[in-house]
Tab-separated table of C-alpha atoms in Angstrom:
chain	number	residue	atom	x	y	z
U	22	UNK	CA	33.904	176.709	-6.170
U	23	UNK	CA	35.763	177.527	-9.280
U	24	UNK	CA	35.359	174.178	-10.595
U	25	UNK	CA	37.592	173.951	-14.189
U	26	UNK	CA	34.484	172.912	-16.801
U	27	UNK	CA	36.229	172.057	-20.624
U	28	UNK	CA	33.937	173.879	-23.076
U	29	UNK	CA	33.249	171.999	-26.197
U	30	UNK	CA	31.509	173.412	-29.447
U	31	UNK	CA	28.973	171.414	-31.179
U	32	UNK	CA	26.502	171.888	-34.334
U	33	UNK	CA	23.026	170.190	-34.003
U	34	UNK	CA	20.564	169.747	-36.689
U	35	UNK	CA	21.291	168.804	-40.142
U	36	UNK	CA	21.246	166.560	-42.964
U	37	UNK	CA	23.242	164.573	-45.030
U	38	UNK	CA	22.596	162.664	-48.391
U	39	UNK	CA	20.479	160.109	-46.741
U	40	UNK	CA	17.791	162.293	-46.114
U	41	UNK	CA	15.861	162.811	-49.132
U	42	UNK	CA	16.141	166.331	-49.251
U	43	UNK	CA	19.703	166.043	-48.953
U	44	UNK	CA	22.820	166.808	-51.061
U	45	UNK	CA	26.152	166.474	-48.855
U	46	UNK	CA	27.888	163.352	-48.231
U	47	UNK	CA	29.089	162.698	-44.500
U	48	UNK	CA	32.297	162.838	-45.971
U	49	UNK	CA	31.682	166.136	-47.011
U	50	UNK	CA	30.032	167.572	-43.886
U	51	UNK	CA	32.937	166.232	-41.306
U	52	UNK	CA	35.053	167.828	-43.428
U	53	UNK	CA	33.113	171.203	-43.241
U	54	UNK	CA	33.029	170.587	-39.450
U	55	UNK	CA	37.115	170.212	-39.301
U	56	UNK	CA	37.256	173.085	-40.935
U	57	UNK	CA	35.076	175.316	-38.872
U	58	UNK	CA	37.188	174.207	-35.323
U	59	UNK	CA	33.856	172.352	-33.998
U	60	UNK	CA	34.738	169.900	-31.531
U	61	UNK	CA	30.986	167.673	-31.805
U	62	UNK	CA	28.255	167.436	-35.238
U	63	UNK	CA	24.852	166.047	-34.805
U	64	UNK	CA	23.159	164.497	-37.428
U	65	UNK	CA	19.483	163.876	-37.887
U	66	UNK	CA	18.723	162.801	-41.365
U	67	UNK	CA	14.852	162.566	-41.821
U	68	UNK	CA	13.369	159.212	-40.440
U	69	UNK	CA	16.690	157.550	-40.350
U	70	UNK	CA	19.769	155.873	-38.835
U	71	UNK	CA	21.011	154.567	-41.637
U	72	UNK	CA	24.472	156.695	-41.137
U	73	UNK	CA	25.085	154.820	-38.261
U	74	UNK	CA	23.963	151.661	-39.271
U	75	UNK	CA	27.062	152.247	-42.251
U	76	UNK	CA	29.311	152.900	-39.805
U	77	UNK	CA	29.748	156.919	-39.975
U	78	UNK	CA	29.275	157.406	-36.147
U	79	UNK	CA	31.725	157.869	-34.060
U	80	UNK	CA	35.483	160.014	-34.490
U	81	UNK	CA	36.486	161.480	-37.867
U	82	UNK	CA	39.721	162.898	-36.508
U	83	UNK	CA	39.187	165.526	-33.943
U	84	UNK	CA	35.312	165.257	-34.831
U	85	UNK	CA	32.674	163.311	-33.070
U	86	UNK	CA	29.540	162.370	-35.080
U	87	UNK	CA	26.717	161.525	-33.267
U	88	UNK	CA	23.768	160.481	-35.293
U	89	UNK	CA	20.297	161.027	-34.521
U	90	UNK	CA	16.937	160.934	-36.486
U	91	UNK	CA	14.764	163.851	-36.875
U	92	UNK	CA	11.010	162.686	-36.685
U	93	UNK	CA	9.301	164.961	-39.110
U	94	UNK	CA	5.643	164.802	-40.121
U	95	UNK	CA	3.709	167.857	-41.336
U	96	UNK	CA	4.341	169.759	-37.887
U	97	UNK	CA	6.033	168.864	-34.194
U	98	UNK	CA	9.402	167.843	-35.804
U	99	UNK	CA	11.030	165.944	-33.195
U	100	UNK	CA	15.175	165.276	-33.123
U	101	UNK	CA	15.602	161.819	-31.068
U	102	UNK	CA	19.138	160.618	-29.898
U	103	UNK	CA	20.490	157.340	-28.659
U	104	UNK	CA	17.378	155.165	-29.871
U	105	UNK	CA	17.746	151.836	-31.162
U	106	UNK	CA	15.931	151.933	-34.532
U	107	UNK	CA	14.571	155.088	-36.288
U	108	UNK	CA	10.935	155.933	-35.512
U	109	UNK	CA	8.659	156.478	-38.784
U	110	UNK	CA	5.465	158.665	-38.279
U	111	UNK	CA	2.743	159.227	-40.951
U	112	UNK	CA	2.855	162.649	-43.055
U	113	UNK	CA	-0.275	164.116	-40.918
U	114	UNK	CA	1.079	162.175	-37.874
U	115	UNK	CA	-0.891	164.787	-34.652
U	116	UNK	CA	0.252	162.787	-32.039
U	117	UNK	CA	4.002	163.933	-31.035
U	118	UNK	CA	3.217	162.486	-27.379
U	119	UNK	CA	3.452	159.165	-28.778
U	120	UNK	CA	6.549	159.296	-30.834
U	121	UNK	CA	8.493	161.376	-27.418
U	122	UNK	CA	7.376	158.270	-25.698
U	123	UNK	CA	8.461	155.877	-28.012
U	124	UNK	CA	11.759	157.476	-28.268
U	125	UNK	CA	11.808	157.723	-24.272
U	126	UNK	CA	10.881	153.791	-24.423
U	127	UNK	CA	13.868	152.962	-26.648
U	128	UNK	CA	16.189	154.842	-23.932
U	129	UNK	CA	16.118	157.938	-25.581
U	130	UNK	CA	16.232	161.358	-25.222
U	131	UNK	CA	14.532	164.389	-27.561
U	132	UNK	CA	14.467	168.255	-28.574
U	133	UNK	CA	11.776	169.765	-29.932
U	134	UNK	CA	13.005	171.644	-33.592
U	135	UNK	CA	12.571	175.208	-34.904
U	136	UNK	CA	9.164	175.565	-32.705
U	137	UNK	CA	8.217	178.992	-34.038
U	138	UNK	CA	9.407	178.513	-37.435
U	139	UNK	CA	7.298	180.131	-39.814
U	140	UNK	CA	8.916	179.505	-43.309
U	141	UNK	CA	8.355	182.233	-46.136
U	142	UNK	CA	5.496	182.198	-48.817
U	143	UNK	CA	7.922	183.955	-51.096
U	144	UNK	CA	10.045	181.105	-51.248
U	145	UNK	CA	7.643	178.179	-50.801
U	146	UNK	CA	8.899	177.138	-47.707
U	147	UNK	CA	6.253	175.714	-45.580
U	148	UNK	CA	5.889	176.213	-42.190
U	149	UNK	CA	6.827	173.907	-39.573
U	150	UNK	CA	5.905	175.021	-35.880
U	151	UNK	CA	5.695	173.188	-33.240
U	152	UNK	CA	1.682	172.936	-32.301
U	153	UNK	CA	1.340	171.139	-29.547
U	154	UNK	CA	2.129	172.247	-26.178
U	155	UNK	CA	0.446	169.695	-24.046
U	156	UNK	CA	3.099	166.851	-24.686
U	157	UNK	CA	5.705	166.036	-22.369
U	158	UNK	CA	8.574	163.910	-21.812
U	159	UNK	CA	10.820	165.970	-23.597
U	160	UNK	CA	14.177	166.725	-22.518
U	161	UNK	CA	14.932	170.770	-24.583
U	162	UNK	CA	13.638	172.750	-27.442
U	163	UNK	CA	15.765	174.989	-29.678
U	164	UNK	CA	15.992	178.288	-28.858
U	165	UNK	CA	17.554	179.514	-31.992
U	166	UNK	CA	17.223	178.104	-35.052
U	167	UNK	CA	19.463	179.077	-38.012
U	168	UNK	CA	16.954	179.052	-40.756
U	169	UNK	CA	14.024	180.309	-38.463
U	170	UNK	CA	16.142	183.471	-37.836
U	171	UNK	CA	17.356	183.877	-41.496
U	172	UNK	CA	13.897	183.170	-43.240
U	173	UNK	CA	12.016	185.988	-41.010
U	174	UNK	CA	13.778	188.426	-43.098
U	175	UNK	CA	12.613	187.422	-46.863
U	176	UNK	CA	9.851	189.690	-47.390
U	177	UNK	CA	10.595	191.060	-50.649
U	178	UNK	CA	13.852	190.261	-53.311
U	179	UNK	CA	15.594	193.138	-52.266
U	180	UNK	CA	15.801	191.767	-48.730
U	181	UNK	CA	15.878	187.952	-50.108
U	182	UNK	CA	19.324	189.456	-52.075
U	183	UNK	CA	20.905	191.389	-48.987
U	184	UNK	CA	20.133	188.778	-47.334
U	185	UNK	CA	21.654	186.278	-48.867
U	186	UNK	CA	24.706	188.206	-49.113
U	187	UNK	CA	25.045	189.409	-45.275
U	188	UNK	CA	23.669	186.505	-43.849
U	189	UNK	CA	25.528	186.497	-40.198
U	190	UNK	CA	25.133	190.329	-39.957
U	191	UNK	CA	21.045	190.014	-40.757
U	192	UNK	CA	20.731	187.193	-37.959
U	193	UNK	CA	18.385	188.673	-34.937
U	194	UNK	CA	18.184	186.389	-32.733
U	195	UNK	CA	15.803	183.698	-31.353
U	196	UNK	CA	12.197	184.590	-31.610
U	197	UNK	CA	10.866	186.751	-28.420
U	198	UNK	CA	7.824	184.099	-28.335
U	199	UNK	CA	10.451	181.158	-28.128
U	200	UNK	CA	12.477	182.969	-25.696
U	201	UNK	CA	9.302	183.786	-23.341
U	202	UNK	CA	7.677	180.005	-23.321
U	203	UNK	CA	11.122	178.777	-22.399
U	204	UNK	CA	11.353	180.862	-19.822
U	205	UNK	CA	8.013	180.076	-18.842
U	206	UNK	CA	8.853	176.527	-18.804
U	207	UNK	CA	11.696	176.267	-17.069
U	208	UNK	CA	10.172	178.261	-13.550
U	209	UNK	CA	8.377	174.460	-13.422
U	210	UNK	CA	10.829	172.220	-14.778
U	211	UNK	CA	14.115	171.901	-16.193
U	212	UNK	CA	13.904	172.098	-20.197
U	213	UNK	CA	17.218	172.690	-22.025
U	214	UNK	CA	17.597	174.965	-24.778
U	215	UNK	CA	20.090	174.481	-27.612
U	216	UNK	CA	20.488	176.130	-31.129
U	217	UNK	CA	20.312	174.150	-34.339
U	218	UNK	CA	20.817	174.915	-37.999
U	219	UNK	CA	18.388	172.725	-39.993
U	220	UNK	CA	21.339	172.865	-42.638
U	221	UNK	CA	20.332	171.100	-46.279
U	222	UNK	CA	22.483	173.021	-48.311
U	223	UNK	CA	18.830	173.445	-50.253
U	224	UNK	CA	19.249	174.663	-53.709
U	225	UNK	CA	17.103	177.539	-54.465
U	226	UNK	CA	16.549	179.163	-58.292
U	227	UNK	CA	16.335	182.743	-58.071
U	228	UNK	CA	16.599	185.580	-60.614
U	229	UNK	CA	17.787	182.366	-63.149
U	230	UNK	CA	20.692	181.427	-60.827
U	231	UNK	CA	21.183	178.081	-58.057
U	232	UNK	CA	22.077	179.297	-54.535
U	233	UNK	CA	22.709	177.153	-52.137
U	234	UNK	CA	20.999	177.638	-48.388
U	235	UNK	CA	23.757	177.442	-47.270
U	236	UNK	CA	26.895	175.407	-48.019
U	237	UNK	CA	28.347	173.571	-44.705
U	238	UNK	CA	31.689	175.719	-44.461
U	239	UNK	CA	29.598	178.291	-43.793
U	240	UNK	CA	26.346	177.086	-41.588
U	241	UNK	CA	28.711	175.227	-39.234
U	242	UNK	CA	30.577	178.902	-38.428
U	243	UNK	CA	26.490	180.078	-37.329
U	244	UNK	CA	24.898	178.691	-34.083
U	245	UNK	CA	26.498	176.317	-32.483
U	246	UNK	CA	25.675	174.683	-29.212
U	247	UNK	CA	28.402	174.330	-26.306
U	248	UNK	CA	28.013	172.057	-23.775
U	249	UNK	CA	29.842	171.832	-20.577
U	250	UNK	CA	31.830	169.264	-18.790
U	251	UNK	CA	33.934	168.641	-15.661
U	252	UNK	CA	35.524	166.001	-17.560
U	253	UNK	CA	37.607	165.998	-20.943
U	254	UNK	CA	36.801	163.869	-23.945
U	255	UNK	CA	38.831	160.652	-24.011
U	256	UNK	CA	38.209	159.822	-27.775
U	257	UNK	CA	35.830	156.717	-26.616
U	258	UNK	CA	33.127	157.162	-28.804
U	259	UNK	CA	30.312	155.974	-26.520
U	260	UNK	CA	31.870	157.450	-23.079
U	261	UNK	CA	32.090	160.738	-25.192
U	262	UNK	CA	28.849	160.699	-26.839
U	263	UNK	CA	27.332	159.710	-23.064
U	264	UNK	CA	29.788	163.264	-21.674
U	265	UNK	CA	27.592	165.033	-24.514
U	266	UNK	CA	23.668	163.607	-23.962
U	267	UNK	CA	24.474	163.822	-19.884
U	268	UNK	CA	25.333	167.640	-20.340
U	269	UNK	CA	22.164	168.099	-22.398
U	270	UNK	CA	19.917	166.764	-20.054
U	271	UNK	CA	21.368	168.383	-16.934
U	272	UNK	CA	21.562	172.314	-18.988
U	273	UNK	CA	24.881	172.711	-19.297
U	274	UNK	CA	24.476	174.525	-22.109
U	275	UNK	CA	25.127	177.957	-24.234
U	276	UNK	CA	24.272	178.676	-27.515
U	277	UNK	CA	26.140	181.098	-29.377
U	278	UNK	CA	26.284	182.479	-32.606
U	279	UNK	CA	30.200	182.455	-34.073
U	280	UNK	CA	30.312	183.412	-37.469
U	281	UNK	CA	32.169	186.986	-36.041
U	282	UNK	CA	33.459	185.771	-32.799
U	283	UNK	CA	34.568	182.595	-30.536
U	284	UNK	CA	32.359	182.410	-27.419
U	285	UNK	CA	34.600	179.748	-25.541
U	286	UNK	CA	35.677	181.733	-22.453
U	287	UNK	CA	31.918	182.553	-21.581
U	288	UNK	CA	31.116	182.071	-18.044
U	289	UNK	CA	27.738	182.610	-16.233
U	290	UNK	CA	27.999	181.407	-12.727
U	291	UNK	CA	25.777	182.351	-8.821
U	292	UNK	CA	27.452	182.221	-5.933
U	293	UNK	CA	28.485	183.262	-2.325
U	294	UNK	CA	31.463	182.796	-0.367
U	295	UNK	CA	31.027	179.090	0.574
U	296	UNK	CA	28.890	178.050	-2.987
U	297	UNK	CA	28.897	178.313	-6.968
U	298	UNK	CA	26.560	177.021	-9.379
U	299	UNK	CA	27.228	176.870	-13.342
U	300	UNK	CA	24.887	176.918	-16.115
U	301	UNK	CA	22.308	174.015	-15.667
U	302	UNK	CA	22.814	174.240	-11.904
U	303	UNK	CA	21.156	174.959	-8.828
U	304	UNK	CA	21.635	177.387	-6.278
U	305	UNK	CA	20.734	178.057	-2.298
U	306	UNK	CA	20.272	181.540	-1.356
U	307	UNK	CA	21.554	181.995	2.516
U	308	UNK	CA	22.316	184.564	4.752
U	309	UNK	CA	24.909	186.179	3.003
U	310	UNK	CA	25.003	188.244	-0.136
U	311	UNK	CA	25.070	186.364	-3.341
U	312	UNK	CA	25.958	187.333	-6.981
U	313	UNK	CA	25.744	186.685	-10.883
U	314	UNK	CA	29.048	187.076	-12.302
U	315	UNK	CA	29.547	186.513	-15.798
U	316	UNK	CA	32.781	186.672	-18.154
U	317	UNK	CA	33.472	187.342	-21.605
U	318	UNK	CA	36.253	186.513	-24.069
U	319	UNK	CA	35.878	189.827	-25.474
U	320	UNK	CA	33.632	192.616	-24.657
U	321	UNK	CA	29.945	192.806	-24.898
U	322	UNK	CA	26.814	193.634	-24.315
U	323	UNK	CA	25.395	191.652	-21.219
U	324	UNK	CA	21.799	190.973	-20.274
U	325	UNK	CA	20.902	189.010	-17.218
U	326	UNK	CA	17.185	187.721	-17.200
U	327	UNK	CA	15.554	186.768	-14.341
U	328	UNK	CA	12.272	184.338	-14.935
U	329	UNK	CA	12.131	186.298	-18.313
U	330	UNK	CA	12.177	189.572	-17.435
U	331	UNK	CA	15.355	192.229	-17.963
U	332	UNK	CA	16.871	193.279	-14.784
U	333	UNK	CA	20.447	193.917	-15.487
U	334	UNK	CA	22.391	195.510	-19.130
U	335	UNK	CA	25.733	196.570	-18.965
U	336	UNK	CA	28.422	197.269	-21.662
U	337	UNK	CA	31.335	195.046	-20.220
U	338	UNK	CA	34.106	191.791	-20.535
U	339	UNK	CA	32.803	190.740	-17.025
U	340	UNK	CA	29.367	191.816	-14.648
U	341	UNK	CA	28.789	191.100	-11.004
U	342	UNK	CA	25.378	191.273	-9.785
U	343	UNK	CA	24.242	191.153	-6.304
U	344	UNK	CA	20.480	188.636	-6.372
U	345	UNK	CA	18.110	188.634	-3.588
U	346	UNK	CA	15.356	186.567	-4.968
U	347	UNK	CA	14.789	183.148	-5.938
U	348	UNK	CA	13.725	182.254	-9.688
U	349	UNK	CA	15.896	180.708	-13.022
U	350	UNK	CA	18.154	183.287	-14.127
U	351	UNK	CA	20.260	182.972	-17.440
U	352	UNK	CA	22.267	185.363	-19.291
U	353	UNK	CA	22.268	186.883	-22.934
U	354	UNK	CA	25.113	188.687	-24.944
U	355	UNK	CA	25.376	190.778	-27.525
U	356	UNK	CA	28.639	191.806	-29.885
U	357	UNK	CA	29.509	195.061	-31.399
U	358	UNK	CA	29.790	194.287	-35.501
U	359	UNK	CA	30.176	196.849	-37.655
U	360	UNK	CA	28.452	199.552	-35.179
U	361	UNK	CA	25.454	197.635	-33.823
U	362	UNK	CA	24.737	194.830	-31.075
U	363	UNK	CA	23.737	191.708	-32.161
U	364	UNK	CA	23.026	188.896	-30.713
U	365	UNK	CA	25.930	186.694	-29.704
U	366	UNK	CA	25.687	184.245	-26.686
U	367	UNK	CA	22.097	182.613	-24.481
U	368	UNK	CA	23.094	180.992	-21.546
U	369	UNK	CA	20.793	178.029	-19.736
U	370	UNK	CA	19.145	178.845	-16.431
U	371	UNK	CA	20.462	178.677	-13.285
U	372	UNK	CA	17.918	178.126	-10.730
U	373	UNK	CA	18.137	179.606	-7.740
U	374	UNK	CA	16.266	178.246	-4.436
């Protein structure tokens, strides 16, 4: 019990100037990421490796850059890490099963993008769901997706401007549909969920002026995924990258939104008096009481869900719930900005036996 975890924030889901719908030299972008405090970036220019083929993997600093590929036809975009050589798909490609095997084949692993992403007419973005359900062999899907969350809200220029403007403060969360199929999911099977950003730093024209969606100082500030380890980085490139896939796979895993305020210091834990399991773990229910306990850095708004439904809210720094049943329980948190909740932290599930 009370084993000490080191908590390490990471960004995953963006591209450089190798994809071609990319702007930012790598340069550039670990430079954002020193900037923002992130301890991890992972990159997943479209249909590429070429970063690390240059060289650019590996630590910039007190940054790790991990480089992946994002495998994006028209729909079922697909982020693949630790493959070999970059996997190339067709633009009406309707077979994700074979590309999450041939990135499991390779040694791989995979997260399925922005699922319920829905894009906005107003703006001619296009969008890019996930469709197909019936695949497996993945290892997570994002939960919350920075451009999902942040396009929902451009129904009209008056919202597109405000918008804009007060982007962290009109951020709502992941979707309730996302949220419900991963529960769903993970009552069968273990499938981790981390946020992304999809970061392009797109220009847009509007009202005869360039904006940029959004510049890298500020996307790496928004979701961020933290990953959990009982052992610190050593600055070995490969051991470290390894610490980072390995804590994926297992669910050791939060995803918080940090634009306001730092999540490290989160805690979500079941136990008894002999036993604890963390985030991504497993727990035995015996013949003795057993409890959620969860801990804040600051205080918030907790939510503990049990195989997706609601059964405990309390306005708090720390909560202690007694659990009778079995099921995969996680934990949600909201933070008080400028008068109103919104949505902070999403814990992984612990599963409980």
């Amino acid at each position: 019990m009370n084993r000490k975890f080191y908590d390490y924030a990471g960004v995953v889901h963006f591209h450089s100037n190798y994809s071609y719908d990319g702007n930012v030299s790598i340069d550039e972008i670990v430079n954002a990421a020193k900037g923002a405090g992130l301890d991890f970036i992972m990159l997943t220019d479209h249909f590429r490796l070429d970063a690390k083929k240059d060289g650019h993997e590996g630590w910039h600093g007190n940054i790790l850059l991990i480089v992946g590929e994002e495998i994006s036809p028209r729909y079922n975009h697909y982020l693949a890490f630790n493959i070999k050589e970059p996997i190339v798909t067709k633009r009406y490609e309707n077979k994700p099963q074979e590309y999450i095997d041939e990135v499991n084949n390779q040694g791989g692993f995979g997260i399925i993008a922005h699922p319920d992403h829905e894009g906005t007419e107003l703006f001619g973005v296009k969008p890019f769901p996930w469709i197909d359900w019936s695949v497996k062999g993945y290892t997570a899907i994002s939960i919350w997706d920075l451009q999902t969350d942040w396009q929902d809200k451009l129904k009209g220029y008056p919202s597109a401007i405000l918008n804009y403007f007060f982007s962290s403060y009109r951020l709502l969360g992941p979707r309730e549909v996302t949220l419900k199929r991963w529960d769903e999911l993970n009552r069968n099977k273990r499938v981790t969920g981390i946020g992304e950003i999809d970061n392009h730093n797109a220009k847009r024209r509007f009202l005869g002026l360039n904006f940029y969606i959004f510049n890298f100082r500020y996307a790496f500030k928004t979701i961020r995924t933290h990953i959990l380890t009982e052992k610190p980085f050593s600055k070995n490139r490969k051991e470290d990258t390894d610490i980072i896939y390995q804590a994926i796979k297992e669910g050791r895993v939060y995803v918080a939104h940090e634009y306001w305020n730092d999540a490290k210091g989160f805690l979500f834990t079941v136990g008894d008096d002999d036993s604890e399991a963390g985030i991504g773990g497993e727990f035995i229910l015996r013949n003795k009481p057993a409890f959620i306990k969860v801990n804040l850095p600051i205080h918030g708004l907790i939510k503990i869900i049990h195989n997706g439904e609601k059964i405990c809210e309390t306005p708090n720094i720390v909560c202690s719930l007694e659990i009778k049943e079995k099921g995969v329980y996680r934990g949600e948190v909201y933070q008080k900005i400028f008068g109103k909740y919104r949505p902070w932290i999403y814990s992984n599930h612990i599963k409980v036996k």
